Short mmCIF file of C-alpha atoms and ligand atoms in Angstrom, two decimals:
data_model
loop_
_atom_site.label_atom_id
_atom_site.label_comp_id
_atom_site.label_asym_id
_atom_site.label_seq_id
_atom_site.Cartn_x
_atom_site.Cartn_y
_atom_site.Cartn_z
CA MET A 1 0.00 0.00 0.00
CA SER A 2 1.30 3.47 -0.88
CA ALA A 3 0.65 6.67 1.03
CA ASP A 4 -1.33 9.58 -0.39
CA PRO A 5 1.16 11.38 -2.71
CA ALA A 6 0.06 14.81 -1.46
CA THR A 7 1.02 14.14 2.15
CA LYS A 8 3.74 11.54 2.01
CA ASP A 9 7.28 12.12 3.18
CA LEU A 10 9.34 11.28 0.08
CA SER A 11 12.37 10.33 2.05
CA LYS A 12 10.42 7.86 4.20
CA THR A 13 8.67 6.45 1.13
CA ALA A 14 12.07 6.03 -0.52
CA TYR A 15 13.20 3.88 2.41
CA ASP A 16 9.96 1.87 2.30
CA HIS A 17 9.79 1.23 -1.45
CA LEU A 18 12.77 2.42 -3.49
CA TRP A 19 15.54 -0.17 -3.46
CA MET A 20 18.50 2.09 -4.08
CA HIS A 21 21.40 0.76 -6.14
CA PHE A 22 24.67 -0.24 -4.52
CA THR A 23 23.22 1.06 -1.23
CA ARG A 24 23.53 -0.25 2.29
CA MET A 25 19.78 0.09 2.93
CA SER A 26 20.10 -0.11 6.73
CA SER A 27 21.98 3.19 6.71
CA TYR A 28 18.65 4.87 5.91
CA GLU A 29 16.65 3.19 8.64
CA ASN A 30 17.04 6.21 10.89
CA ASN A 31 18.46 8.77 8.47
CA PRO A 32 16.61 10.57 5.68
CA VAL A 33 17.33 9.50 2.11
CA PRO A 34 18.77 12.55 0.31
CA THR A 35 16.20 13.38 -2.34
CA ILE A 36 17.22 15.51 -5.30
CA VAL A 37 14.35 17.31 -7.01
CA SER A 38 15.86 19.64 -9.61
CA GLY A 39 19.02 20.85 -11.31
CA GLU A 40 20.29 23.94 -13.07
CA GLY A 41 23.68 24.19 -14.78
CA THR A 42 26.30 22.73 -12.44
CA TYR A 43 23.97 22.73 -9.41
CA ILE A 44 21.35 20.37 -8.00
CA TYR A 45 18.67 21.07 -5.35
CA ASP A 46 17.22 18.74 -2.72
CA SER A 47 13.68 18.40 -1.36
CA ASN A 48 14.53 20.91 1.39
CA GLY A 49 15.54 23.51 -1.18
CA ARG A 50 19.27 23.14 -0.40
CA LYS A 51 21.74 23.73 -3.23
CA TYR A 52 24.72 21.47 -4.02
CA LEU A 53 27.48 21.64 -6.58
CA ASP A 54 27.17 18.54 -8.76
CA GLY A 55 30.81 17.45 -8.60
CA LEU A 56 30.10 14.12 -10.30
CA ALA A 57 27.74 15.17 -13.13
CA GLY A 58 25.16 12.86 -11.57
CA LEU A 59 27.19 9.71 -12.18
CA PHE A 60 29.66 10.88 -14.85
CA VAL A 61 26.65 11.62 -17.03
CA VAL A 62 25.35 15.22 -17.16
CA GLN A 63 27.96 16.64 -19.55
CA ALA A 64 25.94 19.61 -20.82
CA GLY A 65 24.68 20.50 -17.34
CA HIS A 66 21.25 20.35 -15.75
CA GLY A 67 18.08 22.12 -16.84
CA ARG A 68 18.52 22.16 -20.62
CA ALA A 69 14.95 22.86 -21.78
CA GLU A 70 16.04 22.28 -25.37
CA LEU A 71 16.77 18.60 -24.71
CA ALA A 72 13.46 18.14 -22.89
CA GLU A 73 11.68 19.69 -25.87
CA VAL A 74 13.39 17.34 -28.33
CA ALA A 75 12.31 14.39 -26.15
CA ARG A 76 8.72 15.67 -26.10
CA LYS A 77 8.60 16.10 -29.87
CA GLN A 78 10.06 12.65 -30.56
CA ALA A 79 7.68 10.96 -28.10
CA GLU A 80 4.77 12.70 -29.81
CA LYS A 81 5.89 11.59 -33.27
CA LEU A 82 7.16 8.08 -32.56
CA ALA A 83 7.56 7.19 -28.89
CA PHE A 84 8.74 3.66 -29.47
CA PHE A 85 9.73 1.27 -32.14
CA PRO A 86 12.30 -1.52 -31.80
CA ILE A 87 15.41 -1.76 -33.95
CA TRP A 88 14.82 -5.48 -34.30
CA SER A 89 14.91 -5.84 -38.11
CA TYR A 90 13.44 -2.34 -38.48
CA ALA A 91 14.95 1.13 -38.37
CA HIS A 92 13.68 4.53 -37.27
CA PRO A 93 15.23 7.85 -38.34
CA ALA A 94 16.67 8.93 -34.98
CA ALA A 95 18.60 5.67 -34.46
CA VAL A 96 19.89 5.73 -38.05
CA GLU A 97 21.08 9.32 -37.77
CA LEU A 98 22.66 8.74 -34.38
CA ALA A 99 24.47 5.61 -35.59
CA GLU A 100 25.85 7.57 -38.55
CA ARG A 101 26.87 10.45 -36.28
CA LEU A 102 28.67 8.17 -33.80
CA ALA A 103 30.47 6.42 -36.67
CA SER A 104 31.60 9.82 -37.95
CA TYR A 105 33.17 10.64 -34.56
CA ALA A 106 34.68 7.19 -33.99
CA PRO A 107 38.24 6.58 -35.21
CA GLY A 108 39.41 4.21 -37.96
CA ASP A 109 36.81 1.89 -39.43
CA LEU A 110 34.57 1.78 -36.34
CA ASN A 111 31.39 2.27 -38.32
CA LYS A 112 28.82 -0.18 -36.98
CA VAL A 113 26.74 0.86 -33.99
CA PHE A 114 24.91 -1.65 -31.80
CA PHE A 115 22.67 0.24 -29.37
CA THR A 116 22.00 -0.79 -25.78
CA THR A 117 20.40 1.06 -22.88
CA GLY A 118 23.57 1.53 -20.81
CA GLY A 119 27.25 0.75 -20.27
CA GLY A 120 27.02 -2.71 -18.71
CA GLU A 121 24.89 -3.93 -21.59
CA ALA A 122 27.42 -2.46 -24.03
CA VAL A 123 30.23 -4.40 -22.31
CA GLU A 124 28.11 -7.56 -22.30
CA THR A 125 27.41 -7.02 -26.00
CA ALA A 126 31.10 -6.56 -26.80
CA TRP A 127 32.12 -9.81 -25.11
CA LYS A 128 29.36 -11.83 -26.79
CA LEU A 129 30.21 -10.25 -30.12
CA ALA A 130 33.92 -11.05 -29.70
CA LYS A 131 33.09 -14.68 -28.89
CA GLN A 132 30.88 -15.08 -31.93
CA TYR A 133 33.31 -13.24 -34.20
CA PHE A 134 35.94 -15.87 -33.49
CA LYS A 135 33.45 -18.70 -33.96
CA LEU A 136 32.50 -17.25 -37.34
CA THR A 137 36.13 -16.90 -38.37
CA GLY A 138 36.96 -20.48 -37.42
CA GLU A 139 38.84 -19.81 -34.17
CA HIS A 140 36.39 -21.69 -31.98
CA THR A 141 38.53 -21.76 -28.84
CA LYS A 142 38.95 -18.00 -28.48
CA TYR A 143 36.51 -16.84 -25.80
CA LYS A 144 38.45 -15.51 -22.79
CA VAL A 145 38.84 -11.89 -21.83
CA ILE A 146 41.50 -9.94 -19.99
CA SER A 147 40.81 -6.81 -17.97
CA ARG A 148 42.43 -5.00 -15.06
CA ALA A 149 42.46 -5.21 -11.30
CA VAL A 150 39.93 -2.95 -9.54
CA ALA A 151 38.29 -1.93 -12.86
CA TYR A 152 34.48 -1.68 -12.94
CA HIS A 153 32.72 -2.76 -16.14
CA GLY A 154 29.08 -3.20 -15.09
CA THR A 155 26.66 -5.59 -13.40
CA PRO A 156 25.34 -8.09 -16.00
CA GLN A 157 27.04 -11.39 -15.20
CA GLY A 158 29.45 -11.20 -18.13
CA ALA A 159 30.36 -7.57 -17.46
CA LEU A 160 30.65 -8.39 -13.76
CA SER A 161 33.08 -11.20 -14.58
CA ILE A 162 35.17 -8.65 -16.47
CA THR A 163 35.01 -6.36 -13.43
CA GLY A 164 38.14 -6.56 -11.27
CA LEU A 165 36.56 -5.97 -7.85
CA PRO A 166 36.31 -9.31 -5.99
CA ALA A 167 34.00 -7.88 -3.29
CA LEU A 168 31.42 -6.87 -5.89
CA LYS A 169 31.47 -10.33 -7.43
CA ALA A 170 31.59 -12.56 -4.36
CA PRO A 171 27.81 -12.65 -3.67
CA PHE A 172 27.12 -13.78 -7.25
CA GLU A 173 29.82 -16.36 -7.92
CA PRO A 174 30.18 -18.47 -9.92
CA LEU A 175 30.13 -15.92 -12.72
CA VAL A 176 30.95 -16.31 -16.41
CA PRO A 177 34.18 -18.28 -16.75
CA GLY A 178 37.19 -17.11 -18.71
CA ALA A 179 37.67 -13.57 -17.36
CA HIS A 180 41.29 -12.94 -16.32
CA LYS A 181 42.87 -9.93 -14.63
CA VAL A 182 46.15 -8.08 -14.99
CA VAL A 183 47.61 -5.05 -13.20
CA ASN A 184 46.10 -1.63 -13.71
CA THR A 185 48.13 1.55 -14.29
CA ASN A 186 48.23 2.94 -10.74
CA ILE A 187 51.69 4.51 -10.94
CA TYR A 188 51.25 6.01 -7.45
CA ARG A 189 51.54 2.49 -6.10
CA ALA A 190 53.70 1.01 -8.83
CA PRO A 191 55.63 -2.06 -7.63
CA ILE A 192 58.31 -1.31 -10.25
CA HIS A 193 59.40 1.66 -12.44
CA GLY A 194 57.37 4.12 -10.31
CA ASP A 195 59.76 6.94 -11.25
CA ASN A 196 59.76 6.19 -14.98
CA PRO A 197 56.31 6.44 -16.60
CA GLU A 198 57.46 5.11 -19.99
CA ALA A 199 59.09 2.04 -18.48
CA TYR A 200 56.09 1.55 -16.16
CA GLY A 201 53.66 1.79 -19.10
CA ARG A 202 55.65 -0.77 -21.04
CA TRP A 203 55.76 -3.08 -18.03
CA CYS A 204 51.99 -2.78 -17.42
CA ALA A 205 51.18 -3.47 -21.08
CA ASP A 206 53.58 -6.42 -21.12
CA GLN A 207 51.58 -8.00 -18.28
CA ILE A 208 48.74 -8.34 -20.80
CA GLU A 209 51.04 -10.22 -23.16
CA GLN A 210 52.14 -12.44 -20.27
CA GLU A 211 48.54 -13.29 -19.43
CA ILE A 212 47.71 -14.04 -23.08
CA LEU A 213 50.69 -16.40 -23.19
CA PHE A 214 49.81 -18.01 -19.83
CA GLU A 215 46.26 -18.73 -21.03
CA GLY A 216 47.24 -19.56 -24.61
CA PRO A 217 46.63 -17.00 -27.39
CA GLU A 218 44.29 -19.47 -29.08
CA THR A 219 41.88 -19.05 -26.11
CA VAL A 220 41.87 -15.26 -25.67
CA ALA A 221 39.23 -13.20 -27.50
CA ALA A 222 39.49 -9.68 -26.12
CA VAL A 223 41.10 -7.19 -23.77
CA PHE A 224 38.76 -4.70 -22.04
CA LEU A 225 40.36 -1.45 -20.86
CA GLU A 226 39.08 1.97 -19.88
CA PRO A 227 41.11 4.87 -21.34
CA VAL A 228 41.32 6.26 -17.78
CA GLN A 229 40.32 3.64 -15.22
CA ASN A 230 37.67 4.99 -12.88
CA ALA A 231 37.51 2.50 -10.00
CA GLY A 232 40.50 2.87 -7.73
CA GLY A 233 40.47 6.58 -8.48
CA CYS A 234 41.31 7.69 -12.03
CA PHE A 235 44.37 5.89 -13.35
CA PRO A 236 45.48 7.54 -16.60
CA PRO A 237 47.49 5.42 -19.02
CA PRO A 238 51.27 5.94 -18.82
CA PRO A 239 52.85 7.17 -22.07
CA GLY A 240 53.06 4.44 -24.71
CA TYR A 241 50.78 2.06 -22.80
CA PHE A 242 47.97 1.84 -25.34
CA GLN A 243 50.38 1.75 -28.29
CA ARG A 244 52.04 -1.33 -26.77
CA VAL A 245 48.64 -2.91 -25.93
CA ARG A 246 47.52 -2.38 -29.54
CA GLU A 247 50.71 -4.07 -30.77
CA ILE A 248 50.14 -7.05 -28.44
CA CYS A 249 46.50 -7.41 -29.48
CA ASP A 250 47.48 -7.37 -33.16
CA GLN A 251 50.25 -9.91 -32.59
CA TYR A 252 47.95 -12.45 -30.90
CA ASN A 253 44.73 -11.66 -32.81
CA VAL A 254 42.94 -10.41 -29.68
CA LEU A 255 40.30 -7.67 -29.90
CA LEU A 256 40.93 -4.42 -28.04
CA VAL A 257 37.75 -3.06 -26.43
CA SER A 258 37.91 0.52 -25.18
CA ASP A 259 35.31 0.78 -22.42
CA GLU A 260 34.49 4.47 -22.65
CA THR A 261 31.28 4.32 -20.61
CA ILE A 262 32.66 7.24 -18.60
CA CYS A 263 35.45 8.64 -20.75
CA ALA A 264 33.60 9.26 -24.04
CA PHE A 265 31.60 12.39 -24.91
CA GLY A 266 33.90 15.08 -23.65
CA ARG A 267 34.86 13.78 -20.21
CA LEU A 268 38.50 14.02 -21.37
CA GLY A 269 37.85 16.75 -23.97
CA THR A 270 37.35 14.50 -27.01
CA MET A 271 34.28 12.69 -28.34
CA PHE A 272 36.02 9.36 -27.89
CA ALA A 273 38.80 9.03 -25.37
CA CYS A 274 40.92 6.67 -27.50
CA ASP A 275 41.58 9.76 -29.66
CA LYS A 276 43.10 11.56 -26.70
CA PHE A 277 45.59 8.74 -26.19
CA ASP A 278 46.02 8.04 -29.88
CA TYR A 279 44.97 4.41 -30.26
CA ILE A 280 42.30 2.70 -32.36
CA PRO A 281 40.37 -0.07 -30.61
CA ASP A 282 38.29 -2.74 -32.35
CA ILE A 283 35.20 -1.92 -30.29
CA ILE A 284 34.25 1.13 -28.21
CA THR A 285 31.63 0.72 -25.50
CA CYS A 286 29.95 3.95 -24.40
CA ALA A 287 26.81 5.28 -22.70
CA LYS A 288 26.50 7.90 -19.94
CA GLY A 289 27.38 11.24 -21.58
CA MET A 290 25.78 10.47 -24.95
CA THR A 291 22.54 12.19 -23.95
CA SER A 292 23.95 14.09 -20.95
CA GLY A 293 21.52 11.86 -19.06
CA TYR A 294 18.35 13.37 -20.50
CA SER A 295 17.36 9.86 -21.61
CA PRO A 296 19.16 6.51 -21.27
CA ILE A 297 21.17 4.90 -24.07
CA GLY A 298 24.44 3.07 -24.63
CA ALA A 299 26.28 1.55 -27.56
CA ALA A 300 28.99 -0.78 -28.74
CA ILE A 301 30.69 0.71 -31.79
CA ILE A 302 32.33 -1.98 -33.86
CA SER A 303 34.94 -1.92 -36.60
CA ASP A 304 33.97 -2.93 -40.12
CA ARG A 305 36.59 -5.66 -39.94
CA ILE A 306 34.95 -7.32 -36.90
CA ALA A 307 31.43 -6.76 -38.23
CA GLU A 308 32.24 -8.19 -41.66
CA PRO A 309 31.52 -11.92 -41.03
CA PHE A 310 28.13 -11.01 -39.54
CA TYR A 311 27.08 -9.50 -42.87
CA HIS A 312 27.19 -12.81 -44.79
CA GLY A 313 24.52 -15.43 -45.46
CA ASP A 314 22.51 -16.51 -42.46
CA ASN A 315 25.06 -15.35 -39.90
CA THR A 316 23.19 -13.41 -37.21
CA PHE A 317 24.16 -11.78 -33.93
CA LEU A 318 21.37 -13.25 -31.78
CA HIS A 319 21.42 -10.45 -29.23
CA GLY A 320 19.41 -7.32 -28.49
CA TYR A 321 17.47 -5.14 -26.05
CA THR A 322 13.87 -3.99 -26.37
CA PHE A 323 14.83 -0.42 -25.50
CA GLY A 324 18.17 -0.37 -27.39
CA GLY A 325 18.32 2.68 -29.66
CA HIS A 326 15.09 4.04 -28.18
CA PRO A 327 13.68 6.79 -30.42
CA VAL A 328 13.46 9.38 -27.64
CA SER A 329 16.99 8.63 -26.38
CA SER A 330 18.39 8.67 -29.92
CA ALA A 331 16.77 12.03 -30.70
CA VAL A 332 18.00 13.47 -27.41
CA ALA A 333 21.52 12.17 -28.08
CA LEU A 334 21.58 13.94 -31.46
CA ALA A 335 20.45 17.20 -29.85
CA ASN A 336 23.00 16.77 -27.06
CA LEU A 337 25.77 16.26 -29.61
CA ASP A 338 24.54 19.43 -31.37
CA ILE A 339 25.10 21.28 -28.08
CA PHE A 340 28.63 19.82 -27.93
CA GLU A 341 29.33 21.25 -31.40
CA ARG A 342 27.58 24.59 -30.93
CA GLU A 343 29.06 25.35 -27.52
CA GLY A 344 32.46 23.76 -28.15
CA LEU A 345 32.27 21.62 -25.00
CA ASN A 346 35.27 19.51 -25.94
CA LYS A 347 37.38 22.61 -26.62
CA HIS A 348 36.23 24.05 -23.31
CA VAL A 349 37.44 20.94 -21.46
CA LEU A 350 40.79 20.97 -23.26
CA ALA A 351 41.24 24.69 -22.53
CA ASN A 352 40.38 24.26 -18.83
CA GLU A 353 41.76 20.86 -17.88
CA ASP A 354 45.10 22.29 -16.71
CA ALA A 355 43.28 24.79 -14.51
CA PHE A 356 41.15 22.00 -13.01
CA ARG A 357 44.25 19.97 -12.28
CA SER A 358 46.24 22.84 -10.76
CA THR A 359 43.29 23.92 -8.59
CA LEU A 360 42.91 20.39 -7.21
CA GLU A 361 46.68 20.07 -6.78
CA LYS A 362 46.56 22.91 -4.25
CA LEU A 363 45.12 20.27 -1.91
CA LEU A 364 48.44 18.43 -1.93
CA ASP A 365 49.51 20.72 0.93
CA LEU A 366 47.09 18.79 3.20
CA PRO A 367 48.69 15.85 5.05
CA ILE A 368 45.75 13.55 4.18
CA VAL A 369 45.99 14.08 0.40
CA GLY A 370 48.38 11.52 -1.10
CA ASP A 371 47.76 11.87 -4.80
CA VAL A 372 45.76 13.94 -7.29
CA ARG A 373 45.40 12.21 -10.66
CA GLY A 374 43.23 12.17 -13.74
CA ASN A 375 42.67 13.74 -17.11
CA GLY A 376 40.24 16.23 -18.64
CA PHE A 377 37.39 16.88 -16.20
CA PHE A 378 37.87 13.48 -14.53
CA TYR A 379 39.92 13.33 -11.33
CA GLY A 380 40.55 11.19 -8.31
CA ILE A 381 42.05 12.36 -5.02
CA GLU A 382 43.60 9.59 -2.97
CA LEU A 383 43.60 9.96 0.81
CA VAL A 384 46.40 8.50 2.90
CA LYS A 385 47.37 8.18 6.55
CA ASP A 386 51.01 8.92 5.84
CA LYS A 387 52.15 10.89 2.82
CA VAL A 388 55.73 9.60 2.96
CA THR A 389 55.01 5.88 3.30
CA LYS A 390 51.70 6.18 1.36
CA GLU A 391 50.09 4.08 4.09
CA SER A 392 46.38 3.78 3.41
CA PHE A 393 43.39 3.66 5.78
CA ASN A 394 42.60 0.38 7.50
CA ASP A 395 39.03 -1.00 7.46
CA ASP A 396 38.11 0.79 10.65
CA GLU A 397 39.42 4.14 9.37
CA CYS A 398 37.59 3.68 6.09
CA GLU A 399 34.39 3.06 8.01
CA ARG A 400 34.94 5.88 10.50
CA ILE A 401 36.62 8.59 8.38
CA LEU A 402 35.60 7.88 4.79
CA TYR A 403 32.00 6.71 5.18
CA GLY A 404 31.38 8.02 8.69
CA TYR A 405 32.66 11.53 8.09
CA VAL A 406 34.01 12.56 4.63
CA SER A 407 31.10 11.30 2.51
CA LYS A 408 28.48 12.97 4.67
CA ALA A 409 30.44 16.15 5.36
CA LEU A 410 31.09 16.83 1.67
CA PHE A 411 27.37 16.67 0.99
CA GLU A 412 26.51 18.74 4.07
CA ASN A 413 29.01 21.35 2.90
CA GLY A 414 27.32 21.54 -0.50
CA LEU A 415 29.39 19.24 -2.70
CA TYR A 416 27.87 16.14 -4.26
CA CYS A 417 30.63 13.72 -5.29
CA ARG A 418 31.83 10.28 -4.30
CA ALA A 419 34.17 9.12 -1.59
CA ASP A 420 34.76 5.52 -2.47
CA ASP A 421 37.09 2.83 -1.29
CA ARG A 422 37.15 0.47 -4.25
CA GLY A 423 40.79 -0.18 -3.77
CA ASP A 424 42.04 2.77 -1.77
CA PRO A 425 40.08 5.69 -0.32
CA VAL A 426 39.56 8.15 -3.13
CA ILE A 427 37.31 11.11 -3.81
CA GLN A 428 36.05 11.10 -7.37
CA LEU A 429 35.35 14.31 -9.26
CA SER A 430 33.74 14.68 -12.63
CA PRO A 431 31.79 17.94 -12.90
CA PRO A 432 29.53 18.86 -15.85
CA LEU A 433 31.64 19.95 -18.82
CA ILE A 434 30.37 23.52 -18.52
CA ALA A 435 32.33 23.88 -15.26
CA ASP A 436 34.82 26.74 -15.08
CA GLN A 437 37.34 28.22 -12.64
CA SER A 438 34.62 29.26 -10.20
CA THR A 439 33.41 25.61 -10.08
CA PHE A 440 36.97 24.37 -9.54
CA ASP A 441 37.51 26.88 -6.72
CA GLU A 442 34.27 25.91 -5.01
CA ILE A 443 35.22 22.21 -5.19
CA GLU A 444 38.70 22.94 -3.80
CA GLN A 445 37.38 25.04 -0.93
CA ILE A 446 34.80 22.50 0.22
CA LEU A 447 37.34 19.67 -0.04
CA ARG A 448 39.87 21.72 1.93
CA THR A 449 37.41 22.34 4.76
CA VAL A 450 36.23 18.72 4.97
CA LEU A 451 39.64 17.07 4.54
CA THR A 452 41.23 19.33 7.14
CA GLU A 453 38.59 18.22 9.64
CA ALA A 454 38.94 14.56 8.53
CA TRP A 455 42.66 14.71 9.33
CA ALA A 456 41.91 16.09 12.77
CA ARG A 457 39.64 13.09 13.38
CA MET A 458 42.17 10.46 12.25
N1 PMP B 1 31.80 0.32 -17.71
C1 PMP B 1 32.32 1.37 -17.04
C2 PMP B 1 33.73 1.77 -17.31
C3 PMP B 1 31.53 2.10 -16.13
O1 PMP B 1 32.06 3.12 -15.47
C4 PMP B 1 30.19 1.70 -15.93
C5 PMP B 1 29.27 2.44 -14.98
N2 PMP B 1 29.83 3.26 -14.06
C6 PMP B 1 29.71 0.60 -16.64
C7 PMP B 1 30.52 -0.06 -17.52
C8 PMP B 1 28.29 0.13 -16.44
O2 PMP B 1 27.40 1.05 -16.98
P1 PMP B 1 25.83 1.01 -16.60
O3 PMP B 1 25.73 1.36 -15.16
O4 PMP B 1 25.25 2.04 -17.52
O5 PMP B 1 25.37 -0.37 -16.92
#
């Protein structure tokens, strides 16, 4: 039974009925669920009328900022004209135009667009496609995938297998077999070559070759990598890393999948992040920023070479989603990409990324801030107990300082972002792409206040 909507307390109803994602529900038994009701530009507002800086663009999503009436209007018009039609053996104009547009932005011969409704489905699609590609080309034993420690690639069981966070997988084991892990590119905690990025990059990439050889190249189908790995706190690739990975993939006939669920659509200042680091994958998976969140959609963008065997005879990719390439989402994505072009959002990120970095780097004077790392408008700040030894928080300190204080205090001080301990305690920042120096300063000031107090509580 639901309460009368006119009188109900939304926060209480949320606890009673809304099963929040990745949420320890008991934490809301006696605390109100923060309820966000509106947004404008880089700000969001809660049900008490309080204003917060959206330091995470929702969830790495709201690139063009909140409150864009133009995108809402495009959604309305599309819903009025054709609200829904599947792309199962049929086409509709918005999906066709969007597929063409994405192909025009994608590098090399990545010209075939398979729509999904989000990032995890795009990753799932890419693995299934890689498996079938090798079956169609006669290499029946190639099915395994390699990805990196601590990386997050989504929640469907295949994508979760690819995910490198054991704690997220444990409740659901056994998962899909054949998903192997190698080191990520966390140079802050490099076991070797920590003072030589080129040598470290080479070493990290060579671990992928090692793993391919350990498993047998005839069994490995694909390598899944984010351009900048999110989980663990923004690990950019060391120089030369992706060039060496590309070489290895070519040598052993393994597909390179660039999981750009977060990094595409301007997060790093380019439409696709592989362009920023100058490599051409075989498949790009993407989602979040494509519509700036005004409607959900994702995609796997596939090279002509990999798609080719699927275009013969009765070969069919037996895979799809009812809402993949949804007309409203496709129309909104096109309008969102128009905003990117008209307002030069990518150029804005490239022109301001150094300022974002140097503003955040001011925090390095605090004893609790160990590392500031990232690219574009995508940064992680790693917290430590000891700057010299890089000693991290123990479980109790994570519970007490990170969850018990930092997370809540940031929000109470007007900054919505994430303090996460997938790996080490890190604060993740990814503001809307319209952010400027005043946004950076506001983020820095709130972090300074909260982290100074956190240190005092250690
Ligand atoms: N891959 C990466 C790199 C992601 O960051 C995410 C989501 N944060 C996903 C996949 C899963 O996307 P979704 O939540 O849209 O399924």
